[in-house]
Coordinates of C-alpha atoms and ligand atoms in Angstrom, one line a residue:
X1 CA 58.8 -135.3 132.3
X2 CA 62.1 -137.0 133.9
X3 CA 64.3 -138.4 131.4
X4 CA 66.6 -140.9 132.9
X5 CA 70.3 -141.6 132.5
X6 CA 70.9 -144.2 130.0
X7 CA 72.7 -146.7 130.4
X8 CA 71.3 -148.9 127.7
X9 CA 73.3 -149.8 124.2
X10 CA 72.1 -147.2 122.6
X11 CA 70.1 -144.2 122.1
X12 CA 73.5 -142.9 124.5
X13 CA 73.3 -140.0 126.7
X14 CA 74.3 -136.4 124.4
X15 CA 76.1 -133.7 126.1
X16 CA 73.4 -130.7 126.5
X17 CA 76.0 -128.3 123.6
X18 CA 75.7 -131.3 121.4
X19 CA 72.0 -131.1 121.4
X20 CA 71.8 -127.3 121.4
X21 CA 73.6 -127.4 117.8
X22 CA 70.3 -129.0 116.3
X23 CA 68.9 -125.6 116.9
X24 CA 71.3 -123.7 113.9
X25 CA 68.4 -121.5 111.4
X26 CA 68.2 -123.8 108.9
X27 CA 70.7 -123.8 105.5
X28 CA 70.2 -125.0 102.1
X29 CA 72.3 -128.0 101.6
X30 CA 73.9 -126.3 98.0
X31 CA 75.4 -124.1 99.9
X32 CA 78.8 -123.2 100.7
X33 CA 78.2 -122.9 104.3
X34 CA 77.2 -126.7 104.1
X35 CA 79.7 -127.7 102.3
X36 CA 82.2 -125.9 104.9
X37 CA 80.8 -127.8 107.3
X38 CA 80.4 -131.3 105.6
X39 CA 84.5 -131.0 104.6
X40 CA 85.1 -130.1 108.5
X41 CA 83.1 -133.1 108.9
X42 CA 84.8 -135.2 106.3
X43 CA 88.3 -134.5 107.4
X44 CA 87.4 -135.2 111.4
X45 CA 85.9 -138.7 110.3
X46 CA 88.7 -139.9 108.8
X47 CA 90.8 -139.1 111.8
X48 CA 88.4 -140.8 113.6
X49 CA 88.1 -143.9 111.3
X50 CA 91.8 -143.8 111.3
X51 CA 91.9 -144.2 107.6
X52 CA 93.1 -141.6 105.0
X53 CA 89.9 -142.7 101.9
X54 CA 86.9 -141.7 102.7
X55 CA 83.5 -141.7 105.4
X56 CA 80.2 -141.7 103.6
X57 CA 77.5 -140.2 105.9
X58 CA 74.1 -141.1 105.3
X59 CA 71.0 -139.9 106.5
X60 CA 69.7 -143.3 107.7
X61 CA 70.7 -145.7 110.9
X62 CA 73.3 -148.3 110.7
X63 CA 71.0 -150.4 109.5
X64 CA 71.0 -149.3 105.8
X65 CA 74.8 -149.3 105.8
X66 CA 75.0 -153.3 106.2
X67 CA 72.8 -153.2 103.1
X68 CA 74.8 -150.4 101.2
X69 CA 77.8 -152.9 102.4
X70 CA 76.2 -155.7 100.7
X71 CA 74.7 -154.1 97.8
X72 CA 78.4 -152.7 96.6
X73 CA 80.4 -155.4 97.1
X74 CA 78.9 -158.5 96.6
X75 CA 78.5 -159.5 92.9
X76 CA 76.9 -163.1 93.8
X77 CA 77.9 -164.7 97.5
X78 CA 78.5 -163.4 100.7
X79 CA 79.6 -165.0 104.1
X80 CA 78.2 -164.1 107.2
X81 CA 79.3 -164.6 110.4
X82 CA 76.8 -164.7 113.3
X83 CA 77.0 -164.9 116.3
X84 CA 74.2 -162.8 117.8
X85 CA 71.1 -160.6 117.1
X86 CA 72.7 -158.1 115.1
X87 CA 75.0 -160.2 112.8
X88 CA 71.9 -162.4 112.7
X89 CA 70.3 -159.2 111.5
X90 CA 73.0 -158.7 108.4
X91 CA 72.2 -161.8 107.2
X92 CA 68.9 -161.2 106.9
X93 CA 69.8 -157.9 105.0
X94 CA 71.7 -160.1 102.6
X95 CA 68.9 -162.6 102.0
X96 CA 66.7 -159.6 101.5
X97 CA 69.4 -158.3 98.8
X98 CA 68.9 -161.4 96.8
X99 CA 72.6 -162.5 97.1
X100 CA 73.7 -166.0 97.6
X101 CA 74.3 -166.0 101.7
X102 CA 76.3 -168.6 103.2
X103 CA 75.8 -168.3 107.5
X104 CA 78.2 -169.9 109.9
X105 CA 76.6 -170.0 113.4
X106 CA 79.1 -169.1 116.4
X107 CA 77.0 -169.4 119.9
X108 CA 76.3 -166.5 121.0
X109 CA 78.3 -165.0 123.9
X110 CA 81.4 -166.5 121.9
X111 CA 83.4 -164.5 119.8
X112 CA 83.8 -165.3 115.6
X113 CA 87.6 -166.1 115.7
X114 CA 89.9 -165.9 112.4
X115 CA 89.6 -170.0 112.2
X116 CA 86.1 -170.4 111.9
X117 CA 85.8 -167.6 108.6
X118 CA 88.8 -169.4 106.9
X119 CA 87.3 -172.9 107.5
X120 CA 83.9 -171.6 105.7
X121 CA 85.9 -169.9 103.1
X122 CA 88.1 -173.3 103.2
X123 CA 84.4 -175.3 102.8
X124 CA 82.7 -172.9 100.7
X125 CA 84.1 -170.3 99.3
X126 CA 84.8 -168.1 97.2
X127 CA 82.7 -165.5 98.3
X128 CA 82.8 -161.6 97.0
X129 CA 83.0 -160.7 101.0
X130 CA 82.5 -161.9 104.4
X131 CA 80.6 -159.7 107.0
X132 CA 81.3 -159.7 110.7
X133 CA 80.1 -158.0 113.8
X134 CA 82.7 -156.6 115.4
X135 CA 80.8 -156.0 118.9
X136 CA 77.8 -157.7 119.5
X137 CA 75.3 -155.3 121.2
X138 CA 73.1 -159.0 122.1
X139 CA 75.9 -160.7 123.9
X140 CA 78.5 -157.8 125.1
X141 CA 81.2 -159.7 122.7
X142 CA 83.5 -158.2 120.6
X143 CA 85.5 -159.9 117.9
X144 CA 89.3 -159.6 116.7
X145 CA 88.1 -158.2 113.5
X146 CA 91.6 -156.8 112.6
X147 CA 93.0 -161.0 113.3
X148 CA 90.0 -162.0 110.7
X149 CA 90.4 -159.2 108.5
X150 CA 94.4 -160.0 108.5
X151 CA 93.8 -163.6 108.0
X152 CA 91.1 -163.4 105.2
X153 CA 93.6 -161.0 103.1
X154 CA 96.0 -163.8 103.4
X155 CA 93.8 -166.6 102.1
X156 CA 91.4 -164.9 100.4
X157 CA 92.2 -161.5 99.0
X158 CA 89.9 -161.2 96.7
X159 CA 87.0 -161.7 99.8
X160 CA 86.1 -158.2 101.2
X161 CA 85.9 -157.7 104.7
X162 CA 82.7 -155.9 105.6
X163 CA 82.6 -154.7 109.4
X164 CA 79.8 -153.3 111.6
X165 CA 81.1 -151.4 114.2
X166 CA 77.8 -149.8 115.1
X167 CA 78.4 -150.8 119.2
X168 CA 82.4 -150.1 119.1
X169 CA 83.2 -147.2 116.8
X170 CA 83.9 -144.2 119.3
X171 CA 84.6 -146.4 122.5
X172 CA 87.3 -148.6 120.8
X173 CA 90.4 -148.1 118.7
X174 CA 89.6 -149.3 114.6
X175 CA 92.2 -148.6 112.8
X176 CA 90.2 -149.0 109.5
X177 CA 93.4 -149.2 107.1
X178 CA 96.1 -150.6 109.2
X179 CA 93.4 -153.8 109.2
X180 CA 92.9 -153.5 105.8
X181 CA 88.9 -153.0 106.1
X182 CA 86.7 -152.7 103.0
X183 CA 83.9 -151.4 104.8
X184 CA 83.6 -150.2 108.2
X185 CA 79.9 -149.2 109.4
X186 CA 78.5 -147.3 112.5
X187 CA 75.7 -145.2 113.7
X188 CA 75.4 -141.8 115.2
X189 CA 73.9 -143.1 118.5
X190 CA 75.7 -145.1 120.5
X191 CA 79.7 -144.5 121.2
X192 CA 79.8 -141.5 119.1
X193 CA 77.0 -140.2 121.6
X194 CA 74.8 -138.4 119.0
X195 CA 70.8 -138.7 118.5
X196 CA 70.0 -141.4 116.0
X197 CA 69.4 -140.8 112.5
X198 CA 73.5 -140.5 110.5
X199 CA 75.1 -143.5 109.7
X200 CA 79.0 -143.5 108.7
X201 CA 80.7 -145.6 106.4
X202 CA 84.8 -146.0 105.8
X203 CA 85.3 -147.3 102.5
X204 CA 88.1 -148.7 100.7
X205 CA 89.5 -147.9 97.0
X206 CA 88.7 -151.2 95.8
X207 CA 85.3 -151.2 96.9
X208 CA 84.4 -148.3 94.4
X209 CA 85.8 -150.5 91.6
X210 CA 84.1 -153.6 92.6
X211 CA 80.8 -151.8 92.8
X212 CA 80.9 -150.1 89.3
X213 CA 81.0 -154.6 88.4
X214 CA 77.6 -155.2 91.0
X215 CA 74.5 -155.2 89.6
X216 CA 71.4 -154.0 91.4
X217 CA 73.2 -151.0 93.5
X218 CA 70.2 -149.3 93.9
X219 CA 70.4 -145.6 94.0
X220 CA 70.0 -144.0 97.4
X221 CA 72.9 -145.9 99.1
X222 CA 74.9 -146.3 96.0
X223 CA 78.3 -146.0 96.7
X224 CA 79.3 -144.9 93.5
X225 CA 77.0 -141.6 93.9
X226 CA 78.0 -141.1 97.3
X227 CA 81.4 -140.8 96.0
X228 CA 80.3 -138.5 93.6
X229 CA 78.4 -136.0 95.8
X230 CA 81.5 -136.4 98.3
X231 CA 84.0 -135.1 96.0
X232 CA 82.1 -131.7 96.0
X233 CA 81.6 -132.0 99.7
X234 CA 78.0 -132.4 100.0
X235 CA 75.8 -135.8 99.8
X236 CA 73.3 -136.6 96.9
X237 CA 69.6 -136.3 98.7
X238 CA 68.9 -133.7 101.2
X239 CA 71.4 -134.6 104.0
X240 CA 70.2 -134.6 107.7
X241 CA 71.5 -130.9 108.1
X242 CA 71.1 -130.2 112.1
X243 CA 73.2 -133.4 112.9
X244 CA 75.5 -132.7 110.5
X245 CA 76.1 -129.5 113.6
X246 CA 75.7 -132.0 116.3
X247 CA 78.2 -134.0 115.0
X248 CA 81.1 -131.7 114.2
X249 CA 80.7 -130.1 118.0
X250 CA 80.7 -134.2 119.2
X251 CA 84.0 -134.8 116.8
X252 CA 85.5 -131.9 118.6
X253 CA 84.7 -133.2 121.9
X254 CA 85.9 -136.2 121.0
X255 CA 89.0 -135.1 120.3
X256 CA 89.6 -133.0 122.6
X257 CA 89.1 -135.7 125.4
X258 CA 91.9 -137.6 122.8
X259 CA 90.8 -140.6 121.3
X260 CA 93.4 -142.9 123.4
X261 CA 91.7 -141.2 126.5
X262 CA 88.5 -142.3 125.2
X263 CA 89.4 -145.7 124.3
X264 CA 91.0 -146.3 127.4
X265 CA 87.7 -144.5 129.6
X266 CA 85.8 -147.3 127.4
X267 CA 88.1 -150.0 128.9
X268 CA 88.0 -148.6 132.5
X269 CA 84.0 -148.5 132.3
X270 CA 83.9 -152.1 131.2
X271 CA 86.9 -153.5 133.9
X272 CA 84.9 -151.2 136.6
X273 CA 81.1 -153.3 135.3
X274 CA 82.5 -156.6 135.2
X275 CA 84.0 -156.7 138.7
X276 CA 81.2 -155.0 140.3
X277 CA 79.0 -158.0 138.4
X278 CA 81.4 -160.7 140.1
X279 CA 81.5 -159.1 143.2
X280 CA 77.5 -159.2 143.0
X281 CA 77.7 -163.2 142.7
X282 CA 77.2 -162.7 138.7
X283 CA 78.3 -164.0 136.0
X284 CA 79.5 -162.4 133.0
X285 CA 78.2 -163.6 129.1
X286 CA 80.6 -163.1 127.4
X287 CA 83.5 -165.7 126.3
X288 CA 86.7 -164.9 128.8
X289 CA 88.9 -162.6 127.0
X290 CA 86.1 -161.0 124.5
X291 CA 84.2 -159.5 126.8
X292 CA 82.8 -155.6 125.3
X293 CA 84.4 -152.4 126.4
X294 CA 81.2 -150.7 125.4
X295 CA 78.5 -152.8 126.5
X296 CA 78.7 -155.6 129.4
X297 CA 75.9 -158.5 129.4
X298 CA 75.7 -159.8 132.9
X299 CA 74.0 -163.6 132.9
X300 CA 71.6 -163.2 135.4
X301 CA 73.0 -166.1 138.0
X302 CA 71.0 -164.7 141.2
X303 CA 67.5 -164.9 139.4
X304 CA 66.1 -161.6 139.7
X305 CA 63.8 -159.7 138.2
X306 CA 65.6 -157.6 135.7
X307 CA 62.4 -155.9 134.9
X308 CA 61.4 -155.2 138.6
X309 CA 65.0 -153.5 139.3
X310 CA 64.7 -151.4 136.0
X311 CA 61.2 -150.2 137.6
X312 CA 63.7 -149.3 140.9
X313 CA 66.5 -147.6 138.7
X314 CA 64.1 -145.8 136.7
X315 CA 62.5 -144.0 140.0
X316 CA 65.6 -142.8 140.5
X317 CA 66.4 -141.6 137.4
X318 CA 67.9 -143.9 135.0
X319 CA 67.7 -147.3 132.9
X320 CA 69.7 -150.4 132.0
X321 CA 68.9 -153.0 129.4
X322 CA 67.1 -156.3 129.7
X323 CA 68.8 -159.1 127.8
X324 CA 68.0 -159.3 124.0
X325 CA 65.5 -161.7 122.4
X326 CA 65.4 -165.0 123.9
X327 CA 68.0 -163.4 126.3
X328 CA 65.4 -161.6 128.1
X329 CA 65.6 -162.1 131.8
X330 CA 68.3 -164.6 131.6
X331 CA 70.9 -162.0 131.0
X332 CA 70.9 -158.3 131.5
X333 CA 73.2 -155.6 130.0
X334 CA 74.7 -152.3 131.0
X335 CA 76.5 -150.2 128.5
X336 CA 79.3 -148.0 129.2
X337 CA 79.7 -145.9 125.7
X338 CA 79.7 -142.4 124.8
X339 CA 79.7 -140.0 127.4
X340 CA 79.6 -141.8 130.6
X341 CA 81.7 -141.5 133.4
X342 CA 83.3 -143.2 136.3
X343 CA 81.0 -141.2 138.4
X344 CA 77.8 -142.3 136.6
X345 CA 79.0 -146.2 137.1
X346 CA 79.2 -145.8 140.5
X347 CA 76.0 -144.2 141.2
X348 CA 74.5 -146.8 139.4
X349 CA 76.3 -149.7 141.2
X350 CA 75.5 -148.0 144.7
X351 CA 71.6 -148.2 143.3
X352 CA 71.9 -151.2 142.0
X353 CA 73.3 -152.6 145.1
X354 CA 70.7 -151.0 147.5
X355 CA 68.0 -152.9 145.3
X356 CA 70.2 -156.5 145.5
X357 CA 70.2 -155.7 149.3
X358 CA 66.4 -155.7 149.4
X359 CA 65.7 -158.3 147.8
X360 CA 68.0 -161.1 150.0
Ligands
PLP1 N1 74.6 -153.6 114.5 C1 74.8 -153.5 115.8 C2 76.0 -154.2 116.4 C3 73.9 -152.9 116.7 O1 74.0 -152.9 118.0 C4 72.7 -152.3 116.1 C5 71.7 -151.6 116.9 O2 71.7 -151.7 118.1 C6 72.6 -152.3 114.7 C7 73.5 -153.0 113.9 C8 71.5 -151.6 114.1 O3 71.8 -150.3 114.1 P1 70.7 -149.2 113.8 O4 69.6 -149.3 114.8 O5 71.5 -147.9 113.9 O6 70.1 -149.4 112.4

């Protein structure tokens, strides 16, 4: 079986050694050597995360962190911002929370700026939190969370600013407390190029006394438990054990590319996608300046197939992403996240470009 090179947002490629860790004998999780491993862990996420609290890790996807976000900190009414599939998403996960939800719809390919939250908070607040996207896998757009989240503490500081960085985390600098973030959410899979299945969450002091005031925590993704288990270095229910491997080889990696290094690989991939997309007679999505440095969506100007040149790429070994939803066709998106190279871009550029030229 081939399994091609992905350059879709996520599953990302993992490094061979990352994927070999999975293979550890299995441990008990009340254990010392887990607990070893889960405060190695503990202590590598917060450099990471850039903050000095605390990084829940949950054995779920990101998915149930934007309802753990919502289900601590929101005693009645939440804002959300969207502005694509994903924040679109969230609010959904609120409704489904039974919270009073307020949405403000941004187009998407736009970015949410810091105006538009404090004209809904301005029009209808107060609200226990607002919750943003900060890079919108749909559209390739990434928001100023740490403008919003700086603006909101002005206005508002008693609104908590919930962030999902599920597309950005790993390929892009969040300093979590510099911006003052309440919650800051990601999965395993995309720029911290691990297999699915752990989601991380940064959470702020206040959070943990807000929630002990929210009714209706529920239990699994409680953050008050979490916070309990954390404090003996271990997690309430049986944690995902052989990721918890993968993922301290990955932080190592990580690091000892450098995060800056990282960051600024991210921003060279992006530059490198979006002038080879121009230079191809395409336009990009994304609103000028906001464009992703993890993920690019190209607006498919020329009117190809997107789904005939995946069959092409795929024959020789690897696979980009149609556009999203109703996006399907009309746009299509390469991501640059996680492991990738300079090298990889190329090769699928050159590809990419032998398929454009048969197709005149
Ligand atoms: N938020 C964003 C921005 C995403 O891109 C995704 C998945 O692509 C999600 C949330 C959902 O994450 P998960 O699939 O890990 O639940």
């Amino acid at each position: 079986m081939m399994f091609p090179k992905l350059f879709i947002p996520g599953p990302t490629n993992v490094r061979q050694e990352v994927l070999a860790e999975q293979t550890h004998p299995m441990i008990g999780h009340r254990t010392s050597t887990f607990e070893d491993l889960f405060a190695r862990v503990q202590e590598k996420l917060r450099r990471l995360f850039y903050t000095q609290s605390r990084v829940y890790v949950t054995a779920s996807s990101g998915t149930g962190l934007q309802e753990a976000a919502i289900r601590n900190t929101v005693r009645d009414r939440v804002l959300v911002m969207v502005n694509g599939a994903f924040s679109q998403r969230w609010f959904n996960v609120a409704v489904g929370c039974d919270k009073e939800v307020v949405r403000v719809d941004i187009p998407w390919g736009r970015a949410v700026k810091p105006e538009d939250v404090l004209q809904a908070i301005e029009r209808d607040g107060p609200f226990d939190a607002v919750a943003v996207v900060h890079n919108e896998t749909s559209t390739g757009v990434m928001s100023p969370v740490g403008d919003i989240a700086r603006a909101v503490r002005e206005m508002a500081p008693d609104t908590f600013i919930l962030v999902d960085a599920v597309s950005s985390l790993g390929g892009v600098r969040i300093p979590v407390d510099e911006w003052g973030l309440d919650v800051c959410l990601t999965s395993s899979q995309k720029a911290m190029a691990l297999p699915p299945g752990l989601a991380f969450a940064a959470v702020s002091d206040r959070v943990l006394e807000r929630a002990q005031e929210v009714k209706g925590r529920g239990w699994y993704f409680d953050f008050l438990n979490l916070e309990k288990y954390l404090q003996r270095n271990t997690t309430p229910a049986t944690p995902a054990i052989s990721l918890f491997w993968a993922l301290d080889r990955q932080l190592d990696i990580m690091f000892a590319e450098g995060l800056e290094a990282r960051f600024a690989r991210h921003a060279r991939l992006a530059e490198m996608t979006r002038t080879w997309a121009v230079e191809q007679g395409f336009t990009l999505f994304a609103e000028e300046g906001y464009a992703s440095p993890t993920v690019t969506c190209v607006e498919n100007t020329r009117g190809i197939s997107v789904a005939d040149l995946n069959t092409f790429l795929q024959q020789r070994g690897m696979t980009i992403s149609n556009g999203y939803g109703n996006l399907k066709e009309k746009t299509f998106r390469i991501a640059h996240m996680g492991e990738t190279t300079e090298s990889d871009m190329m090769t699928l550029f050159e590809s990419i470009n032998t398929w454009l030229a048969g197709q005149a």
